[in-house]
Short mmCIF file of C-alpha atoms (C1' of nucleotides) in Angstrom, two decimals:
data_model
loop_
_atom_site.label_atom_id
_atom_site.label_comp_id
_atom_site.label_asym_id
_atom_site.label_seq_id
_atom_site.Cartn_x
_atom_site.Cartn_y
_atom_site.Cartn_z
CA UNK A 32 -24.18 -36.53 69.27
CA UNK A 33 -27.60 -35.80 70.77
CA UNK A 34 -29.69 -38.93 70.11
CA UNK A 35 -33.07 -36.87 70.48
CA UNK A 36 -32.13 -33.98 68.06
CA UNK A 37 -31.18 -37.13 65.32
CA UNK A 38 -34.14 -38.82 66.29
CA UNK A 39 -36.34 -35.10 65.32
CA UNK A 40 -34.40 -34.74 62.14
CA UNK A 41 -34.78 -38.02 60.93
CA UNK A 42 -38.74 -38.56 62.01
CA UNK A 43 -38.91 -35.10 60.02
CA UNK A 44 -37.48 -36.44 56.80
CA UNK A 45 -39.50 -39.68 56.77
CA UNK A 46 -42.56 -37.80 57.79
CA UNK A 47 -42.39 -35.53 54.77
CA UNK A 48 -41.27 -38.03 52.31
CA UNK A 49 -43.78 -41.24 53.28
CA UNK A 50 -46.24 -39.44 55.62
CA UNK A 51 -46.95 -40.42 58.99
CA UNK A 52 -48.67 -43.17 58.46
CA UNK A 53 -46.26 -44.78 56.29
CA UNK A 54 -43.38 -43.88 58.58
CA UNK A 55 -43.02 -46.59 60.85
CA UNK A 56 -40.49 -46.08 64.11
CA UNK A 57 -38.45 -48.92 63.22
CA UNK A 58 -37.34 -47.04 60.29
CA UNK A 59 -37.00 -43.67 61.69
CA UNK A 60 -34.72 -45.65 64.81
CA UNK A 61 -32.93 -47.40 61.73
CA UNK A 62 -32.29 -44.64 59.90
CA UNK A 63 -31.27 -42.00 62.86
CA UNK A 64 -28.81 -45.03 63.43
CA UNK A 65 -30.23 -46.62 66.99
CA UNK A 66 -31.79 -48.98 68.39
CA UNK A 67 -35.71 -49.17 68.41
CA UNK A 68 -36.14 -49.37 71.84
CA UNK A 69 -33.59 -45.73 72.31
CA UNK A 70 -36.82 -43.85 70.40
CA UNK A 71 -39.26 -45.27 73.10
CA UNK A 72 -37.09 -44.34 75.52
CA UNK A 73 -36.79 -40.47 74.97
CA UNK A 74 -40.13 -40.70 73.09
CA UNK A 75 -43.05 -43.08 75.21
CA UNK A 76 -45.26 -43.40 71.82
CA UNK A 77 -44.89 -42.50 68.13
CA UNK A 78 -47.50 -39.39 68.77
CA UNK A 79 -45.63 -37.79 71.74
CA UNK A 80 -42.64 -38.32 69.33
CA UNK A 81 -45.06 -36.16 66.42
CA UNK A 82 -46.38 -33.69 68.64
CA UNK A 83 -42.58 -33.01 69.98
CA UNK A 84 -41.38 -32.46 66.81
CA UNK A 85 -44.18 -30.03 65.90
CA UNK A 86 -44.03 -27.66 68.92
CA UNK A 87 -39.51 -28.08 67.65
CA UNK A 88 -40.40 -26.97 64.44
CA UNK A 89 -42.56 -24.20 65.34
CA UNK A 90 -40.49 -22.40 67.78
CA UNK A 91 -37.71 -22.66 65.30
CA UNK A 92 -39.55 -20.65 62.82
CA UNK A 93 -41.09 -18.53 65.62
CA UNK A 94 -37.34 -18.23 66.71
CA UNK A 95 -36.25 -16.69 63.16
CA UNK A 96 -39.11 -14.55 62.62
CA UNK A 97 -38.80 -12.38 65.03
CA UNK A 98 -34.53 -12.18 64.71
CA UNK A 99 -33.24 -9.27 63.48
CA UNK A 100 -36.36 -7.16 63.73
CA UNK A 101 -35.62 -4.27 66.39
CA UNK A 102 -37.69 -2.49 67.69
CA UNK A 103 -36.75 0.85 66.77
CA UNK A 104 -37.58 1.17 63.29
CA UNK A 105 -41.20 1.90 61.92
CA UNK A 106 -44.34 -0.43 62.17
CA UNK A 107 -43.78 -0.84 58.53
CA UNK A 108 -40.38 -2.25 58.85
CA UNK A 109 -40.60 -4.14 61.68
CA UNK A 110 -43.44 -5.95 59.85
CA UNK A 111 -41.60 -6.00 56.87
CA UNK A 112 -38.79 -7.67 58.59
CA UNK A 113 -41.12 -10.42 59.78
CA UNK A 114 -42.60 -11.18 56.57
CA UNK A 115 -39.13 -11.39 54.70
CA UNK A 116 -37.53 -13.61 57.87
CA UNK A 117 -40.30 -15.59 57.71
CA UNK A 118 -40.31 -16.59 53.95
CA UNK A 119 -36.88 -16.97 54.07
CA UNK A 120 -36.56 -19.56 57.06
CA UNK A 121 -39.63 -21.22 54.79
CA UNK A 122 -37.42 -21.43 51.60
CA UNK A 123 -33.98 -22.03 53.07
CA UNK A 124 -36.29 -24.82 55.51
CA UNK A 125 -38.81 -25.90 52.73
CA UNK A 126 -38.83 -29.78 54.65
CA UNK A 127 -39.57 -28.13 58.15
CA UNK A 128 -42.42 -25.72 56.55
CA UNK A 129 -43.42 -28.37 54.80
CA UNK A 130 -44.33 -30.17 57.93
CA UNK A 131 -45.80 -27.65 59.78
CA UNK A 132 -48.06 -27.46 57.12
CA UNK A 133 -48.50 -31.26 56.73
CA UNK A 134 -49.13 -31.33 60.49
CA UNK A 135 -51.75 -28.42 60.59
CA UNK A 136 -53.66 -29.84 58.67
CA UNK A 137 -53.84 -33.38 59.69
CA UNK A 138 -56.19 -34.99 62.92
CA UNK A 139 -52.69 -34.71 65.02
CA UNK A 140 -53.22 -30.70 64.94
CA UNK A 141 -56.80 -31.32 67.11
CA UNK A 142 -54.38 -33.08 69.89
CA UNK A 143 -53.03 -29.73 70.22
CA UNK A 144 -55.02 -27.57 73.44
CA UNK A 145 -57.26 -24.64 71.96
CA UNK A 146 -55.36 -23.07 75.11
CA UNK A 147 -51.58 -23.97 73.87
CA UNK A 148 -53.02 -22.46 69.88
CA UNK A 149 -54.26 -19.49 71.63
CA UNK A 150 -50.86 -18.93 73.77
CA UNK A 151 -48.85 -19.35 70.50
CA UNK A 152 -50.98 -16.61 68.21
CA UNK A 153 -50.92 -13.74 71.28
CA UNK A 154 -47.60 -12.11 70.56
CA UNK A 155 -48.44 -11.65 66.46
CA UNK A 156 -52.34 -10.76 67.74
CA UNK A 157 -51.14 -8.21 70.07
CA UNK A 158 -48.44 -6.97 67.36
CA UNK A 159 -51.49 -6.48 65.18
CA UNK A 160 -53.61 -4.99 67.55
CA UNK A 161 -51.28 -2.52 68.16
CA UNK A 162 -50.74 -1.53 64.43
CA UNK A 163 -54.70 -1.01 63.86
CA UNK A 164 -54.56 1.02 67.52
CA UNK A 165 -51.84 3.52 65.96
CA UNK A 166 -54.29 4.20 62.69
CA UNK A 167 -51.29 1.82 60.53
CA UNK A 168 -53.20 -1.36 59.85
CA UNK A 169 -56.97 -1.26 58.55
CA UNK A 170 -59.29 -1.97 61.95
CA UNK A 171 -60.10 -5.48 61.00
CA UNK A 172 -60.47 -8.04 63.57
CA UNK A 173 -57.08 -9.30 64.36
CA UNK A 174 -57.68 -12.60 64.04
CA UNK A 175 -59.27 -12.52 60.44
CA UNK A 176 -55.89 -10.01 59.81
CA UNK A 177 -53.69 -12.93 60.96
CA UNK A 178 -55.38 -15.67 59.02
CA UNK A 179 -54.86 -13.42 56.20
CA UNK A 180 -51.66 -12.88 56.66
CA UNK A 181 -50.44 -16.31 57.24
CA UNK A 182 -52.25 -17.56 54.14
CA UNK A 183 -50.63 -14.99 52.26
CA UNK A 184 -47.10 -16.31 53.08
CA UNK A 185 -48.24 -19.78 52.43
CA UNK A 186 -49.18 -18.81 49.33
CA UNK A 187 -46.49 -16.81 48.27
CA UNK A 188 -44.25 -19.58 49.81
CA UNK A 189 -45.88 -22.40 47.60
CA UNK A 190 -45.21 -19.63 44.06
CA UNK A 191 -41.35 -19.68 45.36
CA UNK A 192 -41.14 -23.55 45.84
CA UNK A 193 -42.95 -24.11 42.36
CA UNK A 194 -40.06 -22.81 40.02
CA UNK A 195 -36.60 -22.59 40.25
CA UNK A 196 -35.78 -18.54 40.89
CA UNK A 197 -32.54 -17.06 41.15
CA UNK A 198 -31.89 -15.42 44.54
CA UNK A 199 -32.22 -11.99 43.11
CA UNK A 200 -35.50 -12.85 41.39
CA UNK A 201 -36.64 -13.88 44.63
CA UNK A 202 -36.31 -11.13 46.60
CA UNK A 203 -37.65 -9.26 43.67
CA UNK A 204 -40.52 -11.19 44.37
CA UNK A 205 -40.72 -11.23 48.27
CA UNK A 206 -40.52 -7.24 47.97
CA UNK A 207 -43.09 -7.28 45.51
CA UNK A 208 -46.00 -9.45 47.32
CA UNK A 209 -45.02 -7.67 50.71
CA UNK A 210 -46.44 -4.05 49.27
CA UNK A 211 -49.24 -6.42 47.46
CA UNK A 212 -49.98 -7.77 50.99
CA UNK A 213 -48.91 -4.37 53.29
CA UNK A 214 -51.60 -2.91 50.79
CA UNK A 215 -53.99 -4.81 51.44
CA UNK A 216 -54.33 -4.50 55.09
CA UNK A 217 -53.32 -0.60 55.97
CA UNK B 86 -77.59 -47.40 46.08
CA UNK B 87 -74.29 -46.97 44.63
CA UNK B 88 -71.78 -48.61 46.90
CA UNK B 89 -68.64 -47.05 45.19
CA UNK B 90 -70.75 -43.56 45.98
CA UNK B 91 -70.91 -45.01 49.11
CA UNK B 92 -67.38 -46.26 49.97
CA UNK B 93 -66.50 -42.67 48.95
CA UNK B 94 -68.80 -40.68 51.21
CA UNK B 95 -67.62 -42.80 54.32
CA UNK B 96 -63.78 -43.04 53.19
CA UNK B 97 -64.30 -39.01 53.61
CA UNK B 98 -65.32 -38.55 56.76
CA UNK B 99 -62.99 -41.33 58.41
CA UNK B 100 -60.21 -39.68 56.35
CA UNK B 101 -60.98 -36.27 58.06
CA UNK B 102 -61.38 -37.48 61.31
CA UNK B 103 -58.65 -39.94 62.19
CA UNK B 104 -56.44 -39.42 58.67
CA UNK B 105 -55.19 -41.89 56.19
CA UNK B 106 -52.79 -43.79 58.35
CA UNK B 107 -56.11 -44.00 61.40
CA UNK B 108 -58.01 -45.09 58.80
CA UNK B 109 -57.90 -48.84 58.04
CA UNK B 110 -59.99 -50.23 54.81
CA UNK B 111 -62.09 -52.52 57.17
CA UNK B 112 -63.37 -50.02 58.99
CA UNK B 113 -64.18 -47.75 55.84
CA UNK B 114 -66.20 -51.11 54.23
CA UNK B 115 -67.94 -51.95 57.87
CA UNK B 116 -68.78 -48.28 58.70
CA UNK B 117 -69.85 -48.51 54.50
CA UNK B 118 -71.86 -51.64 55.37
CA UNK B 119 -70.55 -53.56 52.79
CA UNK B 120 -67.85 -56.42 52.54
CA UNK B 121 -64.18 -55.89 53.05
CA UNK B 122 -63.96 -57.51 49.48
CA UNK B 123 -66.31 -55.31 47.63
CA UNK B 124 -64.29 -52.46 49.09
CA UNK B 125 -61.29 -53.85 47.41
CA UNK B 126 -63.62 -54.94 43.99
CA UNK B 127 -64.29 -51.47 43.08
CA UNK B 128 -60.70 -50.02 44.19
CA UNK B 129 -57.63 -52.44 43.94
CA UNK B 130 -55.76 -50.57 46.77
CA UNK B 131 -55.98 -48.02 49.42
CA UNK B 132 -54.50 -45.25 47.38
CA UNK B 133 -56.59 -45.91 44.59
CA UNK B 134 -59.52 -45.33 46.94
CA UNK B 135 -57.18 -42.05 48.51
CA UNK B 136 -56.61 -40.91 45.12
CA UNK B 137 -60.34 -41.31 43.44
CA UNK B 138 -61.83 -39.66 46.32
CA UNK B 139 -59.45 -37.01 46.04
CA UNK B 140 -60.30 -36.38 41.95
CA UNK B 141 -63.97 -36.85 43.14
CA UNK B 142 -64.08 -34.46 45.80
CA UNK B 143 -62.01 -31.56 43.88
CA UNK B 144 -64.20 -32.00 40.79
CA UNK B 145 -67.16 -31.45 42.82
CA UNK B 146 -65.85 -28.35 44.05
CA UNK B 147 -64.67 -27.36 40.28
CA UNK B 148 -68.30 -27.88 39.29
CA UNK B 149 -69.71 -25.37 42.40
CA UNK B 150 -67.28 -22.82 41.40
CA UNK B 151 -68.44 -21.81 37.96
CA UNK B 152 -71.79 -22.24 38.88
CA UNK B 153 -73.86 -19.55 38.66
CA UNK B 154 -71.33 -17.32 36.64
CA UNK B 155 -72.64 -15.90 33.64
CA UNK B 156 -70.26 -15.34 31.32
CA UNK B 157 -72.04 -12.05 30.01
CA UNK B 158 -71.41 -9.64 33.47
CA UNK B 159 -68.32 -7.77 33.83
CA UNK B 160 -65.12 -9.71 35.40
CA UNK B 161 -65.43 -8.44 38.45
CA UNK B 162 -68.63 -9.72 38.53
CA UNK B 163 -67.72 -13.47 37.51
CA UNK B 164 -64.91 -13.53 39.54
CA UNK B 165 -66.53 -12.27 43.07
CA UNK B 166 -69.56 -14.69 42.14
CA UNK B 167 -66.12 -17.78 41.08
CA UNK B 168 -64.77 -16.20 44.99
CA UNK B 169 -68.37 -16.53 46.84
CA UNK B 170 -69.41 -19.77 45.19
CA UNK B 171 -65.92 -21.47 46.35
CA UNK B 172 -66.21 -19.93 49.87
CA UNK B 173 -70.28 -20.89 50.37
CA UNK B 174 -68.63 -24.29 49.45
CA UNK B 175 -66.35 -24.78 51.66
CA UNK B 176 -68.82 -23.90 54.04
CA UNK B 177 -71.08 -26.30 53.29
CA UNK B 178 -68.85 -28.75 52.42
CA UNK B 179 -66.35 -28.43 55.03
CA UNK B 180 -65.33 -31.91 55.61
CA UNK B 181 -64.51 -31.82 51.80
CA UNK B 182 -62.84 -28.96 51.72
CA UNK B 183 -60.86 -29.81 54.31
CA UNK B 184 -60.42 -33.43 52.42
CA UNK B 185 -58.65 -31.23 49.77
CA UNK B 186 -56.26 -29.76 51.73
CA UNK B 187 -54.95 -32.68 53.71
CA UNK B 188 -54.85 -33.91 50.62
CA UNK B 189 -52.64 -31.61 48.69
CA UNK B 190 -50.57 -31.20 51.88
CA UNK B 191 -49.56 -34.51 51.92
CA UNK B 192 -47.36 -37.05 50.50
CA UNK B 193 -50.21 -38.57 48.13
CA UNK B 194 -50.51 -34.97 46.49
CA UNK B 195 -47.10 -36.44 44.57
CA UNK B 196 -48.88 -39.06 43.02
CA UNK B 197 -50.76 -37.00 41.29
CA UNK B 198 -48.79 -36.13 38.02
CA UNK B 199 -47.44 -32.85 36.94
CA UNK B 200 -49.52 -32.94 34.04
CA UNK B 201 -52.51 -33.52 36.02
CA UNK B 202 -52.07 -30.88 37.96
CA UNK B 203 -51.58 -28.28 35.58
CA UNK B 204 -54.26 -29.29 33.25
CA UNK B 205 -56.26 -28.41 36.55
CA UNK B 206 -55.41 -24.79 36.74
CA UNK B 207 -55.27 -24.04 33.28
CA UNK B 208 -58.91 -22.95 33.12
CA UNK B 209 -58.21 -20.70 36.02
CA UNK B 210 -55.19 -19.58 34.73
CA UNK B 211 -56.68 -18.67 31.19
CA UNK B 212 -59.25 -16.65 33.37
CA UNK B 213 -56.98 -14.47 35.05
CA UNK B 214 -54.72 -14.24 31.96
CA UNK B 215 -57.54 -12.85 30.03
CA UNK B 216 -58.26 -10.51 32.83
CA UNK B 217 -54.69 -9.27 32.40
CA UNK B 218 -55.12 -8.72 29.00
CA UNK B 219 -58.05 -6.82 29.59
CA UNK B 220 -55.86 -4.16 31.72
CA UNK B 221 -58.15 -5.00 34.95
CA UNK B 222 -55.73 -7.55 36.95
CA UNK B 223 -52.65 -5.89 37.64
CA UNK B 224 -49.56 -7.88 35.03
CA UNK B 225 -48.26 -10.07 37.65
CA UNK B 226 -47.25 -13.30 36.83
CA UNK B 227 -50.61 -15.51 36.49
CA UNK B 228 -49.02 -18.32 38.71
CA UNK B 229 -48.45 -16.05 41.41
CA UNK B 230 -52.13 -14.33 41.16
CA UNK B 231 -53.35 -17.71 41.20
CA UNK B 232 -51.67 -19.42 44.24
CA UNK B 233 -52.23 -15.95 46.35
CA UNK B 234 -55.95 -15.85 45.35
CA UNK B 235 -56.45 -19.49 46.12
CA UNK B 236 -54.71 -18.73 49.65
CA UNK B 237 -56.47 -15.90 50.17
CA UNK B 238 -59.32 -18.39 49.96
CA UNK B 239 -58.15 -20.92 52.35
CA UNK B 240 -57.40 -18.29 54.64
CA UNK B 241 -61.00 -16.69 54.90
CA UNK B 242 -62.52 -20.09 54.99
CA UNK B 243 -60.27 -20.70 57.91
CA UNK B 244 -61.67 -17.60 59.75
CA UNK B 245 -65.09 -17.99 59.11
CA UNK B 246 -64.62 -22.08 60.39
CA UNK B 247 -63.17 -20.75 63.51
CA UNK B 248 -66.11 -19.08 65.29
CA UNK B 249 -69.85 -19.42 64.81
CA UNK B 250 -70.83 -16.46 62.66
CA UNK B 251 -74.58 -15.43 61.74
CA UNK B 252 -75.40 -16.39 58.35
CA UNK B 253 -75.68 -12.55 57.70
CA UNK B 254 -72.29 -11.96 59.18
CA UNK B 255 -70.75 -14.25 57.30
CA UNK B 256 -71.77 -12.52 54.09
CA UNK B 257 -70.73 -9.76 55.46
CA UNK B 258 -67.15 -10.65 55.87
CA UNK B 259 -67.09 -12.08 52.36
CA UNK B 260 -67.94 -9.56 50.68
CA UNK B 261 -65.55 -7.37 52.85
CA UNK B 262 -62.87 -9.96 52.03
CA UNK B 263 -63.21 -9.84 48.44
CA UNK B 264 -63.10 -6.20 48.11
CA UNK B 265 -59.40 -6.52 50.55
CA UNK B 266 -58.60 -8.96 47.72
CA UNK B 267 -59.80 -7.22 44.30
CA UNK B 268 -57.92 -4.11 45.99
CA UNK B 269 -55.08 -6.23 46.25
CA UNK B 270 -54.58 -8.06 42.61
CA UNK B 271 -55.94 -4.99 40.41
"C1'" DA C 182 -82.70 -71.49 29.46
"C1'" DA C 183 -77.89 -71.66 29.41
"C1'" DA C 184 -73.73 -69.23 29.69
"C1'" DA C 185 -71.06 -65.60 30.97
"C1'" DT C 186 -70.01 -61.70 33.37
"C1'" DG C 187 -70.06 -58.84 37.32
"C1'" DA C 188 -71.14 -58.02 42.34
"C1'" DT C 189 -70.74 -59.44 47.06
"C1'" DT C 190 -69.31 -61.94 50.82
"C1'" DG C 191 -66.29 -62.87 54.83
"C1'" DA C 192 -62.82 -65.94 56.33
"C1'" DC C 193 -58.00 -66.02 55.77
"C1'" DT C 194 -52.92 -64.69 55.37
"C1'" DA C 195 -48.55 -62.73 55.21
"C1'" DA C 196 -46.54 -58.81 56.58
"C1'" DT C 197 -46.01 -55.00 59.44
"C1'" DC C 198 -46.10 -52.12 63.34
"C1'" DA C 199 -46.20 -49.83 67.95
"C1'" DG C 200 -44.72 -50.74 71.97
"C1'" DT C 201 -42.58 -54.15 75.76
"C1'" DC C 202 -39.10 -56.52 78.12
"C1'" DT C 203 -34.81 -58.07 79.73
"C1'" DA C 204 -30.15 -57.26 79.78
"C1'" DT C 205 -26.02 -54.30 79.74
"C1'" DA C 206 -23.36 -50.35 79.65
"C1'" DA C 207 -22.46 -45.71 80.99
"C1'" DA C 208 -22.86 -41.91 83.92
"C1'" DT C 209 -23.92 -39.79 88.19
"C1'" DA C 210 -24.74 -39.54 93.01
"C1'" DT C 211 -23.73 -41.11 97.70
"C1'" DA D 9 -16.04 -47.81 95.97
"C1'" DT D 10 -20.77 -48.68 95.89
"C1'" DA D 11 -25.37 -47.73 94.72
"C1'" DT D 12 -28.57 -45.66 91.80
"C1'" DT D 13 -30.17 -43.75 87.92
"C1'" DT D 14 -30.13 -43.10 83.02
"C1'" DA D 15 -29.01 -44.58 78.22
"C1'" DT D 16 -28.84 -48.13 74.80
"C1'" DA D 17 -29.62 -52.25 72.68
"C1'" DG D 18 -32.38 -55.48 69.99
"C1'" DA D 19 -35.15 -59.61 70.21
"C1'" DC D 20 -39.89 -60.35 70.89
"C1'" DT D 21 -45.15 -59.98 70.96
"C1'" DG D 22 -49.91 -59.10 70.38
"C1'" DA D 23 -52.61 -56.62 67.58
"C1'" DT D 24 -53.66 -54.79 63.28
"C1'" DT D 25 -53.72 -54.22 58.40
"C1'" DA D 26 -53.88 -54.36 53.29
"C1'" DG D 27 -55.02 -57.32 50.24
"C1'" DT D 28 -56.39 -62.41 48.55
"C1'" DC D 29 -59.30 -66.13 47.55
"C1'" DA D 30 -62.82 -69.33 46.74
"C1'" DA D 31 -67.49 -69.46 46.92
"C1'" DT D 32 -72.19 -67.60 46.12
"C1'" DC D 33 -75.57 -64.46 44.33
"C1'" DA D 34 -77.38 -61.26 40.79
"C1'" DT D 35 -77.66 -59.55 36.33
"C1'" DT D 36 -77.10 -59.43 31.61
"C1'" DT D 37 -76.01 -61.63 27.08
"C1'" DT D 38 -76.54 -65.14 23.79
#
DNA sequence: AAAATGATTGACTAATCAGTCTATAAATAT
DNA sequence: ATATTTATAGACTGATTAGTCAATCATTTT
């Protein structure tokens, strides 16, 4: 078993359930089942060992969203597929999106570089920046576009985690909200 | 002066800068200039303090938001002055704002209970009920219109915290932003 | 004025926590 | 086979923290 992987998935747990501060790495060592001094050694302090498992998080739901969207079909589509992958890794993931969250908007987001924020938004700027440059999306600034656009998935992320739907009604719902949203911004 | 006014105020900005867990109670009553025990007179624990900053701080904003709305202009009307007044708010109360959402994104949020919470929104959901009624907001479920519209919120204050817009620009992109948002919801 | 209640203080404590250290075991390189 | 590096363990420590306590000081009630 990979002691670093258990280490992630159990500081992620704890994190979401107690909160970092009330996560100590004795427990998270304890409960991944190893020894405290194993954490220090593939993690030097307990915010390397945050930050870590916030750029693993990320790139897992960077990962999915972008899977299964090919390149062939229409702007619409293509964005479509985004939005749908993305909600979907959210709800089938609702711990992991609930840290990124967590994490965004705590002090350990400012240890992030503005440079390392600004590498991870290009690819879904330019992807906008080409839809407003072939007359699709409204000509908006991209970044106000993207703002938008994430909030809207929080949002509509948050409705789906506050009942119980039935997979059908979801998607119902995800449809829905995506011509609410594609709407709103072409 | 009011010392529990006090406590508050500096609980706030420690909270936003270093976060609950960065933030011990000695530091909130020094930086408060008052004694660690008085701290602990007016709130018997740290999440007592978490939690009656957090009721404190979202009733303020509560109490900005209706400002100004009277009740006799059309609902567009009242709700683009409810949309402004929240937005100029979190503008000028940005530490608070953000307050609220590291707040709700957090594991105290939970402490709060259900019943709390949705004696919150009720107001706001009675408002966009009744604009359903009135065949303006399109008949979505009011949930849904609610947590997209407060999202849609957080996401515009996000943008305009992100750069340094003109005073006249950021008008400008609020009123744009409400129109991409009344399009959207009727 | 006496009594009672509430406000304020800061030293103190018991517990906790991040991180260290020394020792072994396992794996890899020479 | 030997040497070197890496992984793992867990007891230990120094610092920190939430919360207590006993003692004043201030204010209000009787």
């Amino acid at each position: 078993m990979d002691k670093k992987e258990e280490i992630l998935k159990t500081a992620l747990q704890l994190f979401v359930e107690f909160g970092f501060h009330a996560t100590p790495t004795s427990k998270i060592a304890k409960e991944a089942g190893i020894a405290n001094g194993t954490l220090f050694h593939y993690y030097k302090t307990k915010d390397e060992l945050i930050l870590a498992l916030y750029a693993h998080t990320k790139s897992h739901l960077t990962e999915y969203m972008y899977a299964k969207a090919s390149k062939d079909e229409s702007l619409e589509l293509v964005f479509k597929s985004i939005y749908t992958n993305t909600i979907e890794w959210a709800q089938e993931n609702k711990a992991e999106f609930y840290f990124i969250q967590q994490f965004s908007t705590s002090p350990f987001y400012s240890l992030i570089s503005p440079e390392e924020i600004t590498k991870q938004a290009k690819p879904h700027l330019d992807f906008l920046q080409a839809g407003i440059k072939a007359v699709v999306l409204k000509p908006l600034p991209v970044e106000m576009l993207y703002t938008l656009i994430n909030s809207h998935i929080a949002g509509i992320n948050q409705y789906l985690s506050s009942e119980e739907f039935s997979t059908t009604k979801q998607k119902k719902i995800i449809n829905e909200s995506f011509l609410l949203l594609w709407d709103m911004i072409t």
